[in-house]
mmCIF file of N, CA and C in Angstrom:
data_model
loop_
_atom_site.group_PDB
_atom_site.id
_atom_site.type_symbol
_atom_site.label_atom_id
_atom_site.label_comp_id
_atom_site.label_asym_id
_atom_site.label_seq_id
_atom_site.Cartn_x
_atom_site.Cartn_y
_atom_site.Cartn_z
ATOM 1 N N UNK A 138 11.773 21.186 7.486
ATOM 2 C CA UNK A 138 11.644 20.675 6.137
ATOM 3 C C UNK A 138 12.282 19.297 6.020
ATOM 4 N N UNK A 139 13.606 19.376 6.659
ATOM 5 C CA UNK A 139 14.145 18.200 6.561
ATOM 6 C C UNK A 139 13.248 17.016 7.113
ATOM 7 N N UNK A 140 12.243 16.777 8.128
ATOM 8 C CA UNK A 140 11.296 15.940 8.554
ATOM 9 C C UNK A 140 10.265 15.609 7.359
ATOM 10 N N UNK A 141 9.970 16.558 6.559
ATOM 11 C CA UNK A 141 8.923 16.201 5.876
ATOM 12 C C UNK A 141 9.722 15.080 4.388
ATOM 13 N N UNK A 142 10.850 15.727 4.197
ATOM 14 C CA UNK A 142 11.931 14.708 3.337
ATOM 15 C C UNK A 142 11.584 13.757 3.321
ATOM 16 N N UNK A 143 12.250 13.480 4.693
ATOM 17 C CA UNK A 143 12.428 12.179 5.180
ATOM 18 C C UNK A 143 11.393 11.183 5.573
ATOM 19 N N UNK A 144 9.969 12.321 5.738
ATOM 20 C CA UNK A 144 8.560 11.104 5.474
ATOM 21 C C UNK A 144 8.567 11.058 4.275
ATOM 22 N N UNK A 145 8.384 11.706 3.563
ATOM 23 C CA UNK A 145 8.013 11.826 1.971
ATOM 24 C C UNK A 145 9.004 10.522 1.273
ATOM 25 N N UNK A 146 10.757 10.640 1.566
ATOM 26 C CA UNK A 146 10.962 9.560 1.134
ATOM 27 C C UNK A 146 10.787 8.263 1.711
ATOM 28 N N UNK A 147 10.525 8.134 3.137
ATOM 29 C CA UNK A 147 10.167 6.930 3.485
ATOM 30 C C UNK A 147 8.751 6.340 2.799
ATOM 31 N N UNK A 148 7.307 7.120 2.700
ATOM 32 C CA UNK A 148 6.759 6.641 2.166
ATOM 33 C C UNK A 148 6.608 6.012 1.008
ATOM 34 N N UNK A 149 7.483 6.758 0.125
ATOM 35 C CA UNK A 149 7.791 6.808 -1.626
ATOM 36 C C UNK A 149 8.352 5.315 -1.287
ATOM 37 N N UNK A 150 9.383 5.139 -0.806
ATOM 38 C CA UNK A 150 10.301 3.598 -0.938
ATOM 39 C C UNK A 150 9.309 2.924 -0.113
ATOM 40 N N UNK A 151 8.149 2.528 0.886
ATOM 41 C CA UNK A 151 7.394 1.980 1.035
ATOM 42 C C UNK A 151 6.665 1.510 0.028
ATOM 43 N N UNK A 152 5.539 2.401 -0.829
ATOM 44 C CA UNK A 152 5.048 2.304 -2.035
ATOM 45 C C UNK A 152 6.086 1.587 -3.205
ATOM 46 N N UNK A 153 7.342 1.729 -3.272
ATOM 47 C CA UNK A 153 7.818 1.040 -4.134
ATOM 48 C C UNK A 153 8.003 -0.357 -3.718
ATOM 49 N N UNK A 154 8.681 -0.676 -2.613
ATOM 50 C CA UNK A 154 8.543 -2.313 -2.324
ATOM 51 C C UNK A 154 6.936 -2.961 -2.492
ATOM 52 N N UNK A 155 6.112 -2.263 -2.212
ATOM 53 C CA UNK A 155 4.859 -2.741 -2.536
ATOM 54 C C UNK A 155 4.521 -2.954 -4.220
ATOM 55 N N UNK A 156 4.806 -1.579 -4.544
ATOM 56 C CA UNK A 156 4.583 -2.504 -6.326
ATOM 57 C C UNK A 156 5.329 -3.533 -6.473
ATOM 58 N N UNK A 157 6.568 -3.508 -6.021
ATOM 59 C CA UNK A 157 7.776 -4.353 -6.382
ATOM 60 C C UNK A 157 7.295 -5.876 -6.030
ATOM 61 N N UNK A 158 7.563 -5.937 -4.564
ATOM 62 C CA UNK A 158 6.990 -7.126 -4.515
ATOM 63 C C UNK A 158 5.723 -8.099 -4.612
ATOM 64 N N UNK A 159 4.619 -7.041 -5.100
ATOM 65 C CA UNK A 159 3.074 -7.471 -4.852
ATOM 66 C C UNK A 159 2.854 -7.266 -6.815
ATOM 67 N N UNK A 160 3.695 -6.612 -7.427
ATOM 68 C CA UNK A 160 3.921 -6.703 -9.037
ATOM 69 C C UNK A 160 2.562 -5.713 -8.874
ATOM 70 N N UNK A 161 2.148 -4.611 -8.047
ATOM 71 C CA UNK A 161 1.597 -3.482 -8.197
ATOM 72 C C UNK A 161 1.401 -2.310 -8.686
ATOM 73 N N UNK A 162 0.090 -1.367 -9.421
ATOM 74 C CA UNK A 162 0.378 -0.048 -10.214
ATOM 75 C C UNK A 162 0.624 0.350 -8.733
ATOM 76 N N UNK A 163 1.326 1.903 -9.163
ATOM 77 C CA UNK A 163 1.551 2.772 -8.032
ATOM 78 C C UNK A 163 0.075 3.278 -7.233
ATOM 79 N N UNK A 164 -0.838 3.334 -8.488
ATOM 80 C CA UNK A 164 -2.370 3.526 -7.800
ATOM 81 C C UNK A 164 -2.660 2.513 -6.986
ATOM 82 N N UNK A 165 -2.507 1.476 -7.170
ATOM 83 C CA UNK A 165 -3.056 0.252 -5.991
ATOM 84 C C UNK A 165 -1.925 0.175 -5.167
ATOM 85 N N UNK A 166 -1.064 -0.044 -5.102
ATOM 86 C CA UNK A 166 0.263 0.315 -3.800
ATOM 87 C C UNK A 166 -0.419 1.306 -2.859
ATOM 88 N N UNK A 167 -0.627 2.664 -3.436
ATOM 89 C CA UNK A 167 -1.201 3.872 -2.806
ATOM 90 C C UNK A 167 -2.486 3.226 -2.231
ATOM 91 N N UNK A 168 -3.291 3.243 -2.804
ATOM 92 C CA UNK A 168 -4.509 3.080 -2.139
ATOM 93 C C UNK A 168 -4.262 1.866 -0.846
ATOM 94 N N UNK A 169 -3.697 0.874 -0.873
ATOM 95 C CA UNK A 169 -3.516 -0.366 -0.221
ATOM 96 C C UNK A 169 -2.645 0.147 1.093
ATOM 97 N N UNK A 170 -1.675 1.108 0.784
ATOM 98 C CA UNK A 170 -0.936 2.125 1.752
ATOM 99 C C UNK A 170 -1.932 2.333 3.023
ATOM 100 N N UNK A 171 -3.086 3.325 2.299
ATOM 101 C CA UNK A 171 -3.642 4.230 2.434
ATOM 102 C C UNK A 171 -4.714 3.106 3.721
ATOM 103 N N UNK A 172 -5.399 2.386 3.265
ATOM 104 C CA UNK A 172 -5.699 1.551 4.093
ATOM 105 C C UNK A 172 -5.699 0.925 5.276
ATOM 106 N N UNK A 173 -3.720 0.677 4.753
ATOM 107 C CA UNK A 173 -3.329 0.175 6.120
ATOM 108 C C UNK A 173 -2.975 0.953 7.056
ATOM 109 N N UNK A 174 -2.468 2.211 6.522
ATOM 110 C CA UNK A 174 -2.355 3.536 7.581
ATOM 111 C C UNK A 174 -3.670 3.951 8.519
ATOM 112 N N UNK A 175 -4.833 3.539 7.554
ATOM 113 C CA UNK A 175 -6.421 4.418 8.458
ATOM 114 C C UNK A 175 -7.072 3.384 8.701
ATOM 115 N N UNK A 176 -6.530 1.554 8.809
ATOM 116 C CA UNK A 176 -6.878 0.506 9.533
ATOM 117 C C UNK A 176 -8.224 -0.021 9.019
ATOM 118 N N UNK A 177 -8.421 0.616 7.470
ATOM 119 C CA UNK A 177 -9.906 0.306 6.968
ATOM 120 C C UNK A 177 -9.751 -0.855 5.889
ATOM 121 N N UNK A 178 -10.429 -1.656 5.609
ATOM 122 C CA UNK A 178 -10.805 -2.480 4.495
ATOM 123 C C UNK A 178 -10.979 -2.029 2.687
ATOM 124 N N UNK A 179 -10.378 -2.537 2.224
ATOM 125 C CA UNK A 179 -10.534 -1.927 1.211
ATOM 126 C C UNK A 179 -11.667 -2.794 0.124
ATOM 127 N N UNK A 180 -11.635 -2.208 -1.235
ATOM 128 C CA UNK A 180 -12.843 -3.019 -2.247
ATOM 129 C C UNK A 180 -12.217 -3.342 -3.527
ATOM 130 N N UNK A 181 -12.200 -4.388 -3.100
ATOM 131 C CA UNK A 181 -11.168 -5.011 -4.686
ATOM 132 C C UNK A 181 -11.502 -6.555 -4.913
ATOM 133 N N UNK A 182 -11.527 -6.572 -6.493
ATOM 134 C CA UNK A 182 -11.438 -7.915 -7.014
ATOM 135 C C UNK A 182 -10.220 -8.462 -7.346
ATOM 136 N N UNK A 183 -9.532 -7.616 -7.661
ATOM 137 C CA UNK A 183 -8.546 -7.685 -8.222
ATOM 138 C C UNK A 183 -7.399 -8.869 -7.424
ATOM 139 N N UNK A 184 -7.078 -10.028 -8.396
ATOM 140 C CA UNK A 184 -6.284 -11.220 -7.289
ATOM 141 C C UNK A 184 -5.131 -10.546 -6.760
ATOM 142 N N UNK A 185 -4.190 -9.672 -7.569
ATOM 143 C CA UNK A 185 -2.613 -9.338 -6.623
ATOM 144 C C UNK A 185 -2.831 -8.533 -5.798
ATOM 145 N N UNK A 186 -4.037 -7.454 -5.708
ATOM 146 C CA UNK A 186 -4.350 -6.432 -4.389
ATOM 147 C C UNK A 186 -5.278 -7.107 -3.214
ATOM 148 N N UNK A 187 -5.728 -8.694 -3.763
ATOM 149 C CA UNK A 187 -6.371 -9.406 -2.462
ATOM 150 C C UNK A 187 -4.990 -9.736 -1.604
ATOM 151 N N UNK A 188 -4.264 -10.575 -2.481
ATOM 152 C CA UNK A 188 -2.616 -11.797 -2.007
ATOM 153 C C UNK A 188 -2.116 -10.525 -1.044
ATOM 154 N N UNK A 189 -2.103 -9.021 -1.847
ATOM 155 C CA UNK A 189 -1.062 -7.664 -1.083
ATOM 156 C C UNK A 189 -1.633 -7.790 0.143
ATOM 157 N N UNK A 190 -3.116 -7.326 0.228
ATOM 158 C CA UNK A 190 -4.007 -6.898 1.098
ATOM 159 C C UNK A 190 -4.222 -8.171 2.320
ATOM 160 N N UNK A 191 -4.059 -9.213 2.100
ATOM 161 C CA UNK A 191 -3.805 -10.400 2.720
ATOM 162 C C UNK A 191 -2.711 -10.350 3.750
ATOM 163 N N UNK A 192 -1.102 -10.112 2.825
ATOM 164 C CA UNK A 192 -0.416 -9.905 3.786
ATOM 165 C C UNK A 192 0.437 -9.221 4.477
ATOM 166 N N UNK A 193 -0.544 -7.891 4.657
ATOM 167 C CA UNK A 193 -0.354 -6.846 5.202
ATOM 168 C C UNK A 193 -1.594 -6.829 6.364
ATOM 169 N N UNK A 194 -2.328 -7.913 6.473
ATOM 170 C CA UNK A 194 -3.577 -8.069 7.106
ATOM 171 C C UNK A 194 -4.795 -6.843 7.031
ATOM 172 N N UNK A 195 -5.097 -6.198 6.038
ATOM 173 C CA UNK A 195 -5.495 -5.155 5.335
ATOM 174 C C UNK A 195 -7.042 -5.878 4.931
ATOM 175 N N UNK A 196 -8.034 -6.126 6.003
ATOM 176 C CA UNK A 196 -9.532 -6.483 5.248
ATOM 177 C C UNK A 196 -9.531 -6.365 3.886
ATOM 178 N N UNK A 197 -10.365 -6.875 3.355
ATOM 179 C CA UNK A 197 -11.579 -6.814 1.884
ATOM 180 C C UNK A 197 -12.290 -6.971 2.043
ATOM 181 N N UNK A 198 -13.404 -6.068 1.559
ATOM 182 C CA UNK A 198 -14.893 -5.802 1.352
ATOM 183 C C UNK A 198 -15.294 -6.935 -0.195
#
């Protein structure tokens, strides 16, 4: 159990520096996460999830 904690909070404080510094909802943090974990491109207009997605080297469709 203690392993799953300790992903669970590592991811959580991942997702938060991402809103934090990219001025992100937790839904686009997540999804942008989610991305860079399964190495896929994501679909957005949106300018602060391009700048995130930029530099995290995270494609856009």
């Amino acid at each position: 159990v203690t392993d799953a904690h300790t992903t669970a909070a590592s991811t959580l404080m991942h997702l938060e520096r991402l809103m934090l510094h990219h001025g992100l909802t937790s839904y686009d943090a997540t999804y942008l996460d989610l991305a860079y974990r399964l190495d896929v491109p994501i679909a957005t207009q949106d300018k602060e999830m391009i700048a995130a997605a930029k530099s995290l080297k995270v494609g856009i469709l």
